[in-house]
Structure formats: structure tokens, C-alpha cells
PDB file of C-alpha atoms and ligand atoms in Angstrom:
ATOM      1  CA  UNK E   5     -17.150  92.467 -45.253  1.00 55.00           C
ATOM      2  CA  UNK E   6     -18.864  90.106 -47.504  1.00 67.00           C
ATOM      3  CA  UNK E   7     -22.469  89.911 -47.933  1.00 85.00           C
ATOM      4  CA  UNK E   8     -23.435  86.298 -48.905  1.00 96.00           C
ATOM      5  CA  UNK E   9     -26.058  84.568 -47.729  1.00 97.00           C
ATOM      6  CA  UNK E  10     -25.937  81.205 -46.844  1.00 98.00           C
ATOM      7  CA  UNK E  11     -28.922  78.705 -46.651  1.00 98.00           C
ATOM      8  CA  UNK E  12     -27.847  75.808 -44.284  1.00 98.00           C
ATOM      9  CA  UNK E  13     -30.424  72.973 -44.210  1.00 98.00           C
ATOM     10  CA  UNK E  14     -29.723  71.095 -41.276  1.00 97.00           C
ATOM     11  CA  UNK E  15     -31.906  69.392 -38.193  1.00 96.00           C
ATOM     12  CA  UNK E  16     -29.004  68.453 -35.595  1.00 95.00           C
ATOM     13  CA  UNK E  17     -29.112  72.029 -33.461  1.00 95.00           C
ATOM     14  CA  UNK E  18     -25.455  71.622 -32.402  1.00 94.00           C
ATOM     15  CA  UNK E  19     -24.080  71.621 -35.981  1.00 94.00           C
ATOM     16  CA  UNK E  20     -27.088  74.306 -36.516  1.00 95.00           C
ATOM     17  CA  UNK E  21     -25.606  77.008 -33.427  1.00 95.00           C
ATOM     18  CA  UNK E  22     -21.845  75.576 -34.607  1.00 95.00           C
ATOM     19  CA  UNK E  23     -22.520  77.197 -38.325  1.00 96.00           C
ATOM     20  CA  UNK E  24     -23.848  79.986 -37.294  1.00 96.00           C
ATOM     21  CA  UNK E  25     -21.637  81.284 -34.912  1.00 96.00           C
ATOM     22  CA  UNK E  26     -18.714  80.350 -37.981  1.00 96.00           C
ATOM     23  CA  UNK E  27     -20.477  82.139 -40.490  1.00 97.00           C
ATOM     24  CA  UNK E  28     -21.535  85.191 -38.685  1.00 96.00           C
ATOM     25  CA  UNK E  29     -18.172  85.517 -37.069  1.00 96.00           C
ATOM     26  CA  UNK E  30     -16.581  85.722 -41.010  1.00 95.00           C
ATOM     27  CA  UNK E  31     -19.440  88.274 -42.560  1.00 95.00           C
ATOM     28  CA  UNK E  32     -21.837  85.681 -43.753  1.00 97.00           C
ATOM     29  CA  UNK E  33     -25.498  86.181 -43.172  1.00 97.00           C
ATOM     30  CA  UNK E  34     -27.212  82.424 -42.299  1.00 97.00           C
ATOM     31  CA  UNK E  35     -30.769  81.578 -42.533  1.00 97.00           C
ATOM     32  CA  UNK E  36     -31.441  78.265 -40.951  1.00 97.00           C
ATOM     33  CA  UNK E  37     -33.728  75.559 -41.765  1.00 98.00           C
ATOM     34  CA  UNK E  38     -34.515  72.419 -39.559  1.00 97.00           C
ATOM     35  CA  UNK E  39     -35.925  70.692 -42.563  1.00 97.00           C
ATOM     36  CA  UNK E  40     -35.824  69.710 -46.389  1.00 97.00           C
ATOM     37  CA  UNK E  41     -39.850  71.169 -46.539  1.00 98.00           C
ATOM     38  CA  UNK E  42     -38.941  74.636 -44.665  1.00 98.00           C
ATOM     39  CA  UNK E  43     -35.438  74.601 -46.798  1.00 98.00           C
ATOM     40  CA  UNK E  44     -37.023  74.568 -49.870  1.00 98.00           C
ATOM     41  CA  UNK E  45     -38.854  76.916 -48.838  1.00 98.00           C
ATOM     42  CA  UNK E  46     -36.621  79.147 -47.748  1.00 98.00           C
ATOM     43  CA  UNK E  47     -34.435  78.674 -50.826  1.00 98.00           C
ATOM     44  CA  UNK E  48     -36.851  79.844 -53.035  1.00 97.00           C
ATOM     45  CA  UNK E  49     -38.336  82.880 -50.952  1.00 97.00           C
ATOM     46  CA  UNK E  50     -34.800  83.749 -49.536  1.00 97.00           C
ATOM     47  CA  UNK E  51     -32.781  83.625 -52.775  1.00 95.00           C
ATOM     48  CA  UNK E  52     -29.535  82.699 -50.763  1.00 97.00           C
ATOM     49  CA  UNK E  53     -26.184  82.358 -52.718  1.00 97.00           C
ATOM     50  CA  UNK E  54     -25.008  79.239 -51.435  1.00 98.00           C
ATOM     51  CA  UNK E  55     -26.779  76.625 -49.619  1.00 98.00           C
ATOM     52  CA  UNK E  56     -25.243  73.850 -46.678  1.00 98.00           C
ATOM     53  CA  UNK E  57     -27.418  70.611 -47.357  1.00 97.00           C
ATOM     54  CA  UNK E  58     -27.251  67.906 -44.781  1.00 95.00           C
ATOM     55  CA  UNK E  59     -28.139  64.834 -46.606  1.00 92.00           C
ATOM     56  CA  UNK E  60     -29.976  62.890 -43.659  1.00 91.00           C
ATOM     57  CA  UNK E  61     -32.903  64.933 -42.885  1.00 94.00           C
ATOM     58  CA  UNK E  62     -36.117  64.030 -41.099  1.00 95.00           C
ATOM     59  CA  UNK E  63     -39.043  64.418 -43.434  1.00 97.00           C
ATOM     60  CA  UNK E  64     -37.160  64.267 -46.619  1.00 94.00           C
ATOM     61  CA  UNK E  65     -33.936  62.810 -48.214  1.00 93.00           C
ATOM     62  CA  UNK E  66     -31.151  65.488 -48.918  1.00 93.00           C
ATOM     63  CA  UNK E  67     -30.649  63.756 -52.329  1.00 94.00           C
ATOM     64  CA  UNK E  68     -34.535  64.786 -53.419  1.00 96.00           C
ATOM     65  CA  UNK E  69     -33.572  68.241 -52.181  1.00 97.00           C
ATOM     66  CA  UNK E  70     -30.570  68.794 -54.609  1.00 97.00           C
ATOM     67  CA  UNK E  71     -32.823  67.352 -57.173  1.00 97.00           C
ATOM     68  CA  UNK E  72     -35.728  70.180 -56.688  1.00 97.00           C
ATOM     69  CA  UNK E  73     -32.925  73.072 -56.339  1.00 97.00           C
ATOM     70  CA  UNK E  74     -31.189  71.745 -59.786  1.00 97.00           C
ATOM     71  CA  UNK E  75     -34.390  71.675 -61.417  1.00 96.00           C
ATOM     72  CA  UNK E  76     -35.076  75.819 -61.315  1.00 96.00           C
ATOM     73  CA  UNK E  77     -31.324  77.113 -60.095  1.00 96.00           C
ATOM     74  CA  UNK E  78     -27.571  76.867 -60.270  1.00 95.00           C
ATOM     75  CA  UNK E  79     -27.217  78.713 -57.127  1.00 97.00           C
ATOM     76  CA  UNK E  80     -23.990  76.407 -55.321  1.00 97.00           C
ATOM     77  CA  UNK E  81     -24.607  73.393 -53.024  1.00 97.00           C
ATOM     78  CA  UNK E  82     -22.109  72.134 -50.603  1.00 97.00           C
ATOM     79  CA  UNK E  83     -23.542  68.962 -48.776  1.00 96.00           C
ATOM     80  CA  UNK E  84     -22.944  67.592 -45.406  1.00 94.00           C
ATOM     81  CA  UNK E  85     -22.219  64.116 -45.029  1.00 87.00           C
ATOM     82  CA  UNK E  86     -21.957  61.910 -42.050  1.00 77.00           C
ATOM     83  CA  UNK E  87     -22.157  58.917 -44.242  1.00 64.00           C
ATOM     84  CA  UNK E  88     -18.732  57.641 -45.042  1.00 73.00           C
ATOM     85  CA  UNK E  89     -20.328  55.637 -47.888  1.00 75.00           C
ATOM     86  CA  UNK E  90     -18.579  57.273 -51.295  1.00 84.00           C
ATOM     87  CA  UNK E  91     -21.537  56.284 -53.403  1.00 87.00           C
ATOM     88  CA  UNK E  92     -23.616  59.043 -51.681  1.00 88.00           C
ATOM     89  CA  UNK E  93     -21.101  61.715 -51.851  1.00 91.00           C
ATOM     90  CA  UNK E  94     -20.483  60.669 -55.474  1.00 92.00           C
ATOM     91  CA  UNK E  95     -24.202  60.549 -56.481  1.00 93.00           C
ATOM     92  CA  UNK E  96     -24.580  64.164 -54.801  1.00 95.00           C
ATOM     93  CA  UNK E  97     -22.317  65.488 -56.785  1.00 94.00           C
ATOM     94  CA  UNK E  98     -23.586  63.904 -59.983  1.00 91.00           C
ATOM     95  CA  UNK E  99     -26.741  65.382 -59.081  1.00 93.00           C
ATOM     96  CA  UNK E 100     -25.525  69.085 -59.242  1.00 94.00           C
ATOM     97  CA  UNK E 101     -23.967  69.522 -55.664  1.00 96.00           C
ATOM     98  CA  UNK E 102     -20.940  71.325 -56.099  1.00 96.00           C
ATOM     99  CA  UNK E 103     -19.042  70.292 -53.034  1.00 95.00           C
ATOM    100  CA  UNK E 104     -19.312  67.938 -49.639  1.00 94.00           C
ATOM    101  CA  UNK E 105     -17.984  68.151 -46.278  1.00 94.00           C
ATOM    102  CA  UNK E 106     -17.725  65.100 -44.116  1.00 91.00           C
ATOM    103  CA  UNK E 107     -18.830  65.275 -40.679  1.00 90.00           C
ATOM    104  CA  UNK E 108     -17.412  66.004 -38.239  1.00 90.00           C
ATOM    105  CA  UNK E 109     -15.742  68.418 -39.724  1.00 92.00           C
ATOM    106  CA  UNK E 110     -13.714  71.566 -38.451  1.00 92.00           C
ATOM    107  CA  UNK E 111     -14.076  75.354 -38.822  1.00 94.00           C
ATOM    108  CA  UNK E 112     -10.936  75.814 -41.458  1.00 93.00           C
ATOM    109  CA  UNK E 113     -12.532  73.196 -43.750  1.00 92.00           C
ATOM    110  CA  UNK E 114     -15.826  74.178 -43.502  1.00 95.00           C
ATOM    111  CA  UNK E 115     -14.856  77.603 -44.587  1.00 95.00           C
ATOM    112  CA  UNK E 116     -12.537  76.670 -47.316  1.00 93.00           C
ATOM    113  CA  UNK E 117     -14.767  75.005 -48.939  1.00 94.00           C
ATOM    114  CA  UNK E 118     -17.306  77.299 -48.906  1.00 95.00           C
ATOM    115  CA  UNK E 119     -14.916  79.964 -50.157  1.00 93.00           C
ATOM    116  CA  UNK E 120     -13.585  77.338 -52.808  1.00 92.00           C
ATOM    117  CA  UNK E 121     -17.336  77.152 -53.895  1.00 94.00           C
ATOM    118  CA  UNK E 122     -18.444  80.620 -54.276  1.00 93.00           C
ATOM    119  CA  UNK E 123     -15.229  81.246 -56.112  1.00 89.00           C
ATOM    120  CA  UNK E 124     -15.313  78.231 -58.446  1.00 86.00           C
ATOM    121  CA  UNK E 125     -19.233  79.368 -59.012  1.00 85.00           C
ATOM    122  CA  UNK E 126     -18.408  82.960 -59.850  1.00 76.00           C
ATOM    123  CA  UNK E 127     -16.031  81.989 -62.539  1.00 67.00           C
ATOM    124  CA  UNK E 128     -18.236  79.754 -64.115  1.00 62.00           C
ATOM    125  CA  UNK E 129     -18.852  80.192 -67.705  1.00 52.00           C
ATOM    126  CA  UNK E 130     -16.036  83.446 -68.162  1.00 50.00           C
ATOM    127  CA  UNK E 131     -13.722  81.284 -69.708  1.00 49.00           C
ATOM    128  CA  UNK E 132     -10.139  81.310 -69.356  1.00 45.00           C
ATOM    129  CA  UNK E 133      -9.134  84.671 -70.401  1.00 47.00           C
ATOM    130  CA  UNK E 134     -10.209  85.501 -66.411  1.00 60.00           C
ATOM    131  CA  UNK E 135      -7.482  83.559 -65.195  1.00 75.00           C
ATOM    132  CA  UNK E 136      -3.923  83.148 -67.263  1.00 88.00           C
ATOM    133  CA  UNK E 137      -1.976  81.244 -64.626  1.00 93.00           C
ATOM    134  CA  UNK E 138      -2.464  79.504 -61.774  1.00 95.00           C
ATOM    135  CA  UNK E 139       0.053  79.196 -58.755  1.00 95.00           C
ATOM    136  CA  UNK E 140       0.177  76.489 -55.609  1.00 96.00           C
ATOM    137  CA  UNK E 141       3.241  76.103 -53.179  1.00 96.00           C
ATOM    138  CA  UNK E 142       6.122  76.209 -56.132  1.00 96.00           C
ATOM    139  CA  UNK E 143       4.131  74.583 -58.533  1.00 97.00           C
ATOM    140  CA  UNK E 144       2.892  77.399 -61.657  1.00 97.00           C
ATOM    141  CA  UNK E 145       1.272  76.788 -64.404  1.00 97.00           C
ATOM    142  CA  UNK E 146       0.551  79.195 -67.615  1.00 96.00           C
ATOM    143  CA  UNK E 147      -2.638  77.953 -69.339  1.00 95.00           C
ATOM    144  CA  UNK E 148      -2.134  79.918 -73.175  1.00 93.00           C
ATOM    145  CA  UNK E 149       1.839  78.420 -73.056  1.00 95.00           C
ATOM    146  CA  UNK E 150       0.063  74.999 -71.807  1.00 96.00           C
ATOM    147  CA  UNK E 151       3.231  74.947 -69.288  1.00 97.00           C
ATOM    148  CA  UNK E 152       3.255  73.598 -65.643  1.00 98.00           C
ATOM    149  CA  UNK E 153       6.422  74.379 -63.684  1.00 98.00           C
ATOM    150  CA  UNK E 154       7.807  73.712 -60.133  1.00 97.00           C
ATOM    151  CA  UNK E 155      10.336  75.412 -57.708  1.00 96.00           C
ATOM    152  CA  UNK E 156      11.229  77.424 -61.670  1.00 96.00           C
ATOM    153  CA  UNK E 157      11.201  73.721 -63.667  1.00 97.00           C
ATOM    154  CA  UNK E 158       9.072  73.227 -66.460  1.00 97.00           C
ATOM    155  CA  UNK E 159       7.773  69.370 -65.727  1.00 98.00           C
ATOM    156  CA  UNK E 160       7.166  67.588 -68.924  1.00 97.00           C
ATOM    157  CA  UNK E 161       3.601  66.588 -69.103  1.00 98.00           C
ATOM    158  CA  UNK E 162       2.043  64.643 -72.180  1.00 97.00           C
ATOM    159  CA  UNK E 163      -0.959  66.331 -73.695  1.00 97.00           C
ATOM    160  CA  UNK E 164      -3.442  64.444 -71.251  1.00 96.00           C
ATOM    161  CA  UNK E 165      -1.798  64.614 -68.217  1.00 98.00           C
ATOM    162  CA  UNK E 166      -1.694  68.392 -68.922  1.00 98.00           C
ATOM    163  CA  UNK E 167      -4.834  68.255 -70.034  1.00 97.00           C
ATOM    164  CA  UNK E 168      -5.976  66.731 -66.658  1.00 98.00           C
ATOM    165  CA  UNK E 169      -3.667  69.031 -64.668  1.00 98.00           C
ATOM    166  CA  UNK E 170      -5.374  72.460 -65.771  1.00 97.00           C
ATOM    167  CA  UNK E 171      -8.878  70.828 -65.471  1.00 96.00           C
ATOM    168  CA  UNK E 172      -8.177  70.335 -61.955  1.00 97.00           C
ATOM    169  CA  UNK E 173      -6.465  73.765 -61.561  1.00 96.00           C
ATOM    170  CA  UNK E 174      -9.268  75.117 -63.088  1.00 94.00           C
ATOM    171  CA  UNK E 175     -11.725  74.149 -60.364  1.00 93.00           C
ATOM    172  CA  UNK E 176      -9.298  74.320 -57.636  1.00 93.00           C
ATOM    173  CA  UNK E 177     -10.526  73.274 -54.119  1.00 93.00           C
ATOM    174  CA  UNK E 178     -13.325  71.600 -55.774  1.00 93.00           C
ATOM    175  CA  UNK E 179     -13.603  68.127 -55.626  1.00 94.00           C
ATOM    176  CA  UNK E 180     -13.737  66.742 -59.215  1.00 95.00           C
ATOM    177  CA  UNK E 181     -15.196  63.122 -59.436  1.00 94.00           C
ATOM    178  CA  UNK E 182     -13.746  60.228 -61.954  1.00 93.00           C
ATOM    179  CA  UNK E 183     -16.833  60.462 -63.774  1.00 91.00           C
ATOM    180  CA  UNK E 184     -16.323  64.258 -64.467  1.00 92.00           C
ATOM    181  CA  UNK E 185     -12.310  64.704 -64.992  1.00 95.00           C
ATOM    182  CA  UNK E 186     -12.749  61.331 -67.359  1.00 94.00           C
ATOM    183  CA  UNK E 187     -15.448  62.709 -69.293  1.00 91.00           C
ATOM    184  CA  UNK E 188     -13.803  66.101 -69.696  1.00 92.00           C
ATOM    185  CA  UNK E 189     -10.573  65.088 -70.507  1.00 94.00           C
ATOM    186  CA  UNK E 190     -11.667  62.122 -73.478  1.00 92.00           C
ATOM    187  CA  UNK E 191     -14.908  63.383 -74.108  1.00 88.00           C
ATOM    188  CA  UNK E 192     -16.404  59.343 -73.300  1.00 78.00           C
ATOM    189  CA  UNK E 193     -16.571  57.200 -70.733  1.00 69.00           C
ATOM    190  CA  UNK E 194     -16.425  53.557 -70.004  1.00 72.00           C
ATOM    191  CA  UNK E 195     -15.837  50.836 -67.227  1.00 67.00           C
ATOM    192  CA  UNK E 196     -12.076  50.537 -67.986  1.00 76.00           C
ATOM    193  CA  UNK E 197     -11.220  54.793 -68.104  1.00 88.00           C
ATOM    194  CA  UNK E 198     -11.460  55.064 -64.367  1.00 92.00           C
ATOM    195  CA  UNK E 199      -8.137  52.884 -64.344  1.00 92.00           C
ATOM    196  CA  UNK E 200      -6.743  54.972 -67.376  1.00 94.00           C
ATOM    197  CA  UNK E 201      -7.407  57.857 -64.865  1.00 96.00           C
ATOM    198  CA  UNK E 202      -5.484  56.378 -62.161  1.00 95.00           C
ATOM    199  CA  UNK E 203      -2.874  55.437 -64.239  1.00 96.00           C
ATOM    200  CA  UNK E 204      -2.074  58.761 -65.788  1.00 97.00           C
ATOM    201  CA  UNK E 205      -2.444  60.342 -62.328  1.00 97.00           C
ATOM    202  CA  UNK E 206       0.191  58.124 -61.266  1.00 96.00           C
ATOM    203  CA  UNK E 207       2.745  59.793 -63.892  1.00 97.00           C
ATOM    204  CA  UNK E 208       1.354  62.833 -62.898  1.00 98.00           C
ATOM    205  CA  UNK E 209       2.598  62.176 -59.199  1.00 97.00           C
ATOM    206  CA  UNK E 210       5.394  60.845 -60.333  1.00 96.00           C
ATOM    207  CA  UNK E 211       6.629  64.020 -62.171  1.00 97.00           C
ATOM    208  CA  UNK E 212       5.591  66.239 -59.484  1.00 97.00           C
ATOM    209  CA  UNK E 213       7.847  64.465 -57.025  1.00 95.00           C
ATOM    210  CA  UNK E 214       4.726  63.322 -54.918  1.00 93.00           C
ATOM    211  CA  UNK E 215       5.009  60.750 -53.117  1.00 89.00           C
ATOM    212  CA  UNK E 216       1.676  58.493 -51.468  1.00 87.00           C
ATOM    213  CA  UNK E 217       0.764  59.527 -48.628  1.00 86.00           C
ATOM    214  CA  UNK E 218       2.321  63.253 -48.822  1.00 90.00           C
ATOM    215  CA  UNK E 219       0.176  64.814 -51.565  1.00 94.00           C
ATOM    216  CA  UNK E 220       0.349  68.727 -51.781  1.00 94.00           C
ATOM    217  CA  UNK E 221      -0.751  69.604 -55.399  1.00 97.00           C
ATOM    218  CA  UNK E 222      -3.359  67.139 -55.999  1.00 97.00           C
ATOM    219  CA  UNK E 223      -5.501  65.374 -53.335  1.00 96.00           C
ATOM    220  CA  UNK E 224      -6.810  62.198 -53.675  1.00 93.00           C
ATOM    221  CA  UNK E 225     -10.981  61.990 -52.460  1.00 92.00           C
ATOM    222  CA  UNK E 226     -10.528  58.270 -51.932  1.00 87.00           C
ATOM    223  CA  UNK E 227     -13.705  56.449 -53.801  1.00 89.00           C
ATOM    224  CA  UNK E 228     -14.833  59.720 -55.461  1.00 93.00           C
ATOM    225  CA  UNK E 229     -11.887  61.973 -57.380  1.00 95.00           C
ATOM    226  CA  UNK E 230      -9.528  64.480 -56.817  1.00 97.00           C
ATOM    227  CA  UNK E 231      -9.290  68.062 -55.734  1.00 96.00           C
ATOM    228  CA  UNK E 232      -6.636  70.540 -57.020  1.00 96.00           C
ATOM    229  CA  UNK E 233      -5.545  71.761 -52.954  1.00 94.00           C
ATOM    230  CA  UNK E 234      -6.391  75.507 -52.351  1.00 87.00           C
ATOM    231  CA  UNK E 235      -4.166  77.182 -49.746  1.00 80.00           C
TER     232      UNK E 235
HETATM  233 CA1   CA D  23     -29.150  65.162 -39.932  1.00 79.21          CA
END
């Protein structure tokens, strides 16, 4: 039994009764709003610890609604997007969401990432000492020994591929955009490091045996980053 309470903002009633029924059946509690002026509302009367945020709302846009949250709380967004357009995802998540889901989406995904989100939330700010390893499929890694290994194999990494590695491990099943992982891992960015990304993330692949197409470790959020996979 868990006893989180989740805030889903939301006018289309299907998704609405869909939610619910997934959230109640796994031991959340749901409050519903129809709209961004009742979700507000409820946010900040209800005090929920994680809110669903569908970006196209009637009276408001979802985007001015992550805005007013970020402005008083931290408390965890995950938005709903039917837009396949990256830039909104991407500017939701530079805004303080902490996580999207594309619609239509399925049950699994829907609760993995909320899972994924109230996990990632709770460590926030402990620092490392919380976690000394991490471990996905055959892949380990040991953060103090800076060592990634798979199937027993330590994989050679250079110091900013590894560097990029734990990041995502860090903050696995969140998605991690470009902007962020770039920033994080050289401390600057410019209009050429998105490439420098892409190419280190290439070795990356390389050394983990991935091939295109059949990612396992690290997925690829086409147009927006990558998410360390959480199974
Ligand atoms: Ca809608």
C-alpha cells in the first residue's frame, strides 16, 4: 500500500476515468481536475505529491501551469502530451516538468514513469552515498570505483563518457534532455555540444555492444535526450 496522491489535470473524461481506475487499482489516491484554473487550485489546497499535467487544456495552456507550480513548489510533474512536436516536450521539461508521457499511451508506461518520478524526486539532493551501484540487465556500475561493467566485463569508458553514463544512471527512467546531460557533464553549452553529445554517445553504444535500433541500457528520446531504461 502506498499512499501518494496524485493530481491529474486533464479535460478529456476518457483519459480522466482511464487514470483513475490505473491509479486506484495500484494504491494511489487521484484527485481530478477538468481544468488548469480548478488544477491550480487543487494543487495548492490538496498538496498532492505528484501531479499528471495535460498540456492542451481548455481555459489555459499546460505550459503556464508548470510555470505557476515551479514558481512556489518542487512537488514532481509528469506531463501528457498528444503533441508529437519535440519542442513542447523539450520546453516542458526546461520549465521544471520532470517527465512526459505521449499519448496514447498504455497502463505499464504510464505507471513506470510515475514510479521512475517519485523515485528520482525522493533522492533528490541525498547525494550519492544513498546509492553505491547501480545495476540494469548485465550491465553494473560502481560509482566511488567510477567502474561500469557488463555480463562481469569492466567496459573501458573515457572520463566523459563515464561521466555521462552515471549521470544518466543517476536519474534512471527519467528522461534527461541534451540541454541538461550537456550542461552537466561540461559545465557550458553551445550550438556545436549537442553533436559532441551524440558523438560520445555513439562510443558509448559502441562499447556497450548496442546496436541502432536494439537499445537496452540507454534509450534514445528522439528530438529531446536520453533516458537510462528502468526495468
Ligand atoms: Ca486535453
Amino acid at each position: 500500500m502506498n499512499s501518494y496522491k496524485i493530481l491529474v489535470i486533464e479535460d478529456e473524461k476518457n483519459i480522466c476515468n482511464f487514470m483513475k481506475m490505473i491509479f486506484e487499482t495500484n494504491d494511489y489516491q487521484v484527485i481530478m481536475a477538468q481544468n488548469g484554473k480548478n488544477g491550480l487550485t487543487m494543487f495548492f489546497s490538496h498538496n498532492p505529491d505528484l501531479v499528471i499535467l495535460d498540456l492542451g487544456l481548455p481555459d489555459m495552456d499546460g505550459i503556464e501551469i508548470i510555470r505557476k507550480i515551479r514558481a512556489k513548489s518542487d512537488t514532481p510533474i509528469v506531463v501528457l502530451s498528444a503533441r508529437t512536436d519535440e519542442s513542447d516536450k523539450v520546453e516542458a521539461l526546461d520549465l521544471g516538468a520532470n517527465d512526459y508521457v505521449t499519448k496514447p499511451f498504455g497502463t505499464a508506461e504510464l505507471l513506470a514513469r510515475v514510479r521512475a518520478t517519485l523515485r528520482n524526486s525522493r533522492f533528490q539532493g541525498t547525494g550519492k552515498s544513498v546509492r553505491e551501484s547501480f545495476s540494469l540487465y548485465d550491465m553494473e556500475i560502481e560509482y566511488d570505483a567510477r567502474k561500469v561493467m557488463i555480463a562481469g566485463e569492466e567496459i573501458k569508458l573515457t572520463q566523459t563518457e563515464y561521466n555521462i553514463v552515471q549521470l544518466l544512471a543517476l536519474h534512471a527512467g527519467k528522461v534527461l534532455t541534451y540541454a541538461e546531460i550537456i550542461k552537466k557533464v561540461w559545465g557550458y553549452s553551445d550550438y556545436g555540444s549537442v553533436k559532441k553529445l551524440q558523438v560520445n554517445m555513439a562510443n558509448i553504444r559502441k562499447k556497450f555492444g548496442e546496436k541502432p535500433g536494439e537499445y537496452k541500457y540507454i534509450l534514445n528520446e528522439l528530438g529531446v535526450g536520453y533516458r537510462m531504461n528502468d526495468v
